[in-house]
Coordinates of C-alpha atoms in Angstrom, one line a residue:
X1 CA 103.0 97.4 114.7
X2 CA 99.2 97.1 115.2
X3 CA 96.9 96.7 112.2
X4 CA 95.7 100.0 110.8
X5 CA 92.3 100.6 109.3
X6 CA 92.5 101.3 105.5
X7 CA 92.0 105.0 106.2
X8 CA 94.7 105.1 108.9
X9 CA 97.1 103.4 106.5
X10 CA 96.4 106.1 103.9
X11 CA 97.0 108.8 106.5
X12 CA 100.3 107.2 107.4
X13 CA 101.3 107.1 103.7
X14 CA 100.4 110.7 103.2
X15 CA 102.5 111.6 106.3
X16 CA 105.5 109.9 104.7
X17 CA 105.0 112.0 101.6
X18 CA 104.9 115.2 103.7
X19 CA 108.1 114.1 105.5
X20 CA 110.1 112.5 102.7
X21 CA 109.0 113.6 99.2
X22 CA 111.8 115.2 97.3
X23 CA 110.0 118.5 96.9
X24 CA 111.6 119.3 100.3
X25 CA 115.2 118.7 98.9
X26 CA 117.5 121.7 98.7
X27 CA 118.4 121.0 95.0
X28 CA 114.7 120.9 94.1
X29 CA 114.0 124.1 96.0
X30 CA 116.9 125.8 94.1
X31 CA 115.6 124.4 90.8
X32 CA 112.1 125.8 91.4
X33 CA 113.3 129.1 92.8
X34 CA 115.5 130.0 89.9
X35 CA 118.7 129.6 91.7
X36 CA 120.4 127.2 89.4
X37 CA 122.6 127.9 86.4
X38 CA 121.8 126.6 82.9
X39 CA 124.4 123.9 83.4
X40 CA 122.9 122.8 86.7
X41 CA 119.4 122.6 85.1
X42 CA 120.9 120.6 82.2
X43 CA 122.5 118.2 84.7
X44 CA 119.2 117.7 86.5
X45 CA 117.4 116.9 83.2
X46 CA 120.1 114.7 81.9
X47 CA 120.3 112.6 85.1
X48 CA 116.5 112.4 85.4
X49 CA 116.3 111.0 81.9
X50 CA 117.6 107.7 83.1
X51 CA 114.9 107.5 85.7
X52 CA 112.2 108.4 83.1
X53 CA 113.5 105.9 80.6
X54 CA 113.6 103.1 83.3
X55 CA 110.0 103.6 84.4
X56 CA 108.5 101.4 81.7
X57 CA 111.2 98.8 82.3
X58 CA 110.3 98.5 86.0
X59 CA 106.6 98.5 85.1
X60 CA 107.1 95.7 82.6
X61 CA 108.8 93.5 85.3
X62 CA 105.7 94.0 87.4
X63 CA 103.2 93.5 84.6
X64 CA 104.6 90.0 84.0
X65 CA 103.8 89.1 87.6
X66 CA 100.3 90.5 87.9
X67 CA 97.8 87.6 88.3
X68 CA 94.7 88.9 86.5
X69 CA 93.9 90.4 83.1
X70 CA 92.2 93.3 84.9
X71 CA 95.3 94.2 86.8
X72 CA 97.5 93.8 83.7
X73 CA 95.2 96.1 81.7
X74 CA 95.4 98.7 84.4
X75 CA 99.2 98.5 84.7
X76 CA 99.7 98.4 80.9
X77 CA 98.5 102.0 80.6
X78 CA 101.7 103.1 82.5
X79 CA 103.9 101.5 79.8
X80 CA 101.8 103.2 77.1
X81 CA 102.1 106.6 78.9
X82 CA 105.9 106.5 79.0
X83 CA 106.8 104.5 75.9
X84 CA 104.0 105.8 73.7
X85 CA 102.1 103.9 71.1
X86 CA 104.2 105.0 68.2
X87 CA 107.7 106.6 67.7
X88 CA 108.0 110.1 69.1
X89 CA 105.0 109.8 71.5
X90 CA 104.9 109.1 75.2
X91 CA 106.7 110.5 78.3
X92 CA 110.2 109.4 77.4
X93 CA 110.0 111.2 74.0
X94 CA 108.6 114.3 75.8
X95 CA 111.5 114.2 78.3
X96 CA 113.9 114.2 75.4
X97 CA 112.2 117.3 74.0
X98 CA 113.0 118.9 77.4
X99 CA 116.7 118.0 77.1
X100 CA 116.6 119.2 73.5
X101 CA 115.1 122.5 74.6
X102 CA 117.9 122.8 77.2
X103 CA 120.4 122.6 74.4
X104 CA 121.7 119.1 75.1
X105 CA 122.6 116.7 72.3
X106 CA 120.1 113.9 72.2
X107 CA 122.7 111.2 71.4
X108 CA 124.7 112.3 74.4
X109 CA 121.6 112.2 76.7
X110 CA 120.6 108.8 75.4
X111 CA 124.2 107.4 75.7
X112 CA 124.1 108.0 79.5
X113 CA 127.8 109.0 79.3
X114 CA 127.4 112.0 81.5
X115 CA 125.1 110.4 84.2
X116 CA 126.2 110.4 87.8
X117 CA 127.1 107.0 89.3
X118 CA 124.6 107.5 92.1
X119 CA 121.8 108.1 89.6
X120 CA 122.5 104.8 88.0
X121 CA 122.7 102.9 91.3
X122 CA 119.5 104.6 92.6
X123 CA 117.4 103.9 89.5
X124 CA 118.6 100.4 89.1
X125 CA 117.8 99.7 92.8
X126 CA 114.3 100.8 92.1
X127 CA 113.9 98.6 89.0
X128 CA 115.3 95.6 91.0
X129 CA 113.0 96.4 93.9
X130 CA 109.9 96.2 91.8
X131 CA 111.2 93.1 90.1
X132 CA 112.1 91.2 93.2
X133 CA 109.6 92.3 95.9
X134 CA 106.0 91.2 96.3
X135 CA 103.3 92.6 94.0
X136 CA 101.9 94.5 97.0
X137 CA 105.3 96.2 97.7
X138 CA 105.9 96.9 94.0
X139 CA 102.6 98.6 93.6
X140 CA 103.0 100.5 96.9
X141 CA 106.4 101.9 95.7
X142 CA 104.6 103.8 93.0
X143 CA 102.6 105.8 95.5
X144 CA 105.0 108.8 95.3
X145 CA 102.6 109.7 92.5
X146 CA 100.2 110.8 95.2
X147 CA 102.4 113.8 95.7
X148 CA 103.6 114.5 92.2
X149 CA 100.9 117.0 91.0
X150 CA 102.0 119.5 93.6
X151 CA 105.7 119.3 92.7
X152 CA 104.8 119.4 89.0
X153 CA 102.8 122.6 89.4
X154 CA 105.6 124.2 91.5
X155 CA 108.2 123.1 89.0
X156 CA 106.5 124.3 85.9
X157 CA 105.5 127.7 87.3
X158 CA 108.8 128.3 89.0
X159 CA 110.9 127.3 86.0
X160 CA 108.9 129.4 83.5
X161 CA 109.1 132.4 85.9
X162 CA 112.8 132.2 86.6
X163 CA 114.6 130.8 83.6
X164 CA 114.6 132.6 80.2
X165 CA 115.9 129.5 78.5
X166 CA 112.7 127.5 79.5
X167 CA 109.5 127.6 77.6
X168 CA 106.1 125.9 77.9
X169 CA 107.1 123.8 74.9
X170 CA 110.3 122.7 76.7
X171 CA 108.2 121.6 79.7
X172 CA 105.6 119.7 77.7
X173 CA 106.4 116.5 79.5
X174 CA 104.6 117.6 82.6
X175 CA 101.1 118.6 81.4
X176 CA 99.9 115.0 80.8
X177 CA 101.3 113.9 84.2
X178 CA 98.9 116.2 85.9
X179 CA 96.1 113.8 84.9
X180 CA 98.1 110.5 84.6
X181 CA 99.7 110.6 88.0
X182 CA 96.4 111.1 90.0
X183 CA 94.7 108.3 87.9
X184 CA 97.6 105.9 88.6
X185 CA 98.0 106.8 92.3
X186 CA 94.2 106.5 92.9
X187 CA 94.4 102.9 91.6
X188 CA 97.5 102.0 93.6
X189 CA 96.2 103.6 96.8
X190 CA 92.9 101.7 96.5
X191 CA 94.8 98.5 95.8
X192 CA 97.1 98.7 98.9
X193 CA 94.2 99.8 101.1
X194 CA 92.3 96.7 100.1
X195 CA 95.2 94.2 100.1
X196 CA 97.4 95.3 103.0
X197 CA 95.3 93.6 105.7
X198 CA 97.9 92.4 108.2
X199 CA 100.4 94.3 110.2
X200 CA 103.2 92.7 108.2
X201 CA 101.6 93.7 104.9
X202 CA 101.0 97.2 106.0
X203 CA 104.6 97.5 107.1
X204 CA 105.7 96.3 103.7
X205 CA 103.6 99.0 102.0
X206 CA 105.0 101.7 104.3
X207 CA 108.5 100.5 103.8
X208 CA 108.0 100.5 100.0
X209 CA 107.0 104.1 99.9
X210 CA 109.9 105.1 102.2
X211 CA 112.2 103.2 99.8
X212 CA 110.9 105.0 96.8
X213 CA 111.2 108.4 98.5
X214 CA 114.8 107.5 99.3
X215 CA 115.5 106.7 95.7
X216 CA 114.3 110.1 94.5
X217 CA 116.1 111.9 97.4
X218 CA 119.4 110.0 96.7
X219 CA 119.3 111.2 93.1
X220 CA 119.0 114.8 94.3
X221 CA 121.7 114.3 96.9
X222 CA 124.1 113.4 94.1
X223 CA 123.2 116.4 92.0
X224 CA 123.6 118.7 95.0
X225 CA 127.0 117.2 95.9
X226 CA 128.4 117.5 92.4
X227 CA 126.7 120.6 90.9
X228 CA 126.0 122.8 93.9
X229 CA 128.8 121.8 96.3
X230 CA 131.4 121.5 93.6
X231 CA 132.7 117.9 94.1
X232 CA 133.4 116.6 90.6
X233 CA 132.4 113.1 89.6
X234 CA 134.6 111.4 87.0
X235 CA 132.9 111.3 83.6
X236 CA 129.9 113.3 84.7
X237 CA 128.4 116.1 82.6
X238 CA 130.2 119.4 83.1
X239 CA 128.6 121.6 80.5
X240 CA 128.5 121.9 76.7
X241 CA 127.5 118.7 74.8
X242 CA 125.2 120.6 72.5
X243 CA 124.2 119.0 69.2
X244 CA 127.1 120.8 67.5
X245 CA 129.7 119.8 70.2
X246 CA 128.8 116.1 70.5
X247 CA 130.1 113.6 68.1
X248 CA 130.7 109.9 68.8

């Protein structure tokens, strides 16, 4: 691989998003187009909860390795976005409002009892990747946020249009992400364009983004396999688990 200019590297990264981002996945297309049942939408939200809850965990592992106060201040905002600054605030709390709105028991969602095995493996692989790889690769793996505003807009408009059990309040998680994700991706993109100077470093950045796209794609593969193609997974969510039904 020859050394790319910073702008050529950005072009390559955006090509990866166009090719591999999970807005192209059949399960996501069905979600946005109103083709899923309530149980299938619940399964998506329940499994995605583990990903959302793990984001500040992976960010904390990176924060501990960042070499300057400037970088740590920048990355700390991501933890605040997801964990919030007080109980009931932040992205994880808003995602639980989504699962609440879909009629799922919060204790059941937080217990992870109904999560698909592939979800657990994919999310944990991402946390371990950020913990164990270079700072450059870890930051580059977050660049899927370059593409998230488009999928968020599609998701919100499509779900509100097609599902009578969805409301704007249920989808409140997504509104802040329309500003948070571009802010975060602008920083990460500028960082990798500045610091990926050799062919090896640029390959590391490209591979990191491909890996992260694969994580998100794998999670949807599992949902499609179980909830659209009808291959049961032991212990996985299969409906019910409303607040009234769940006791443990």
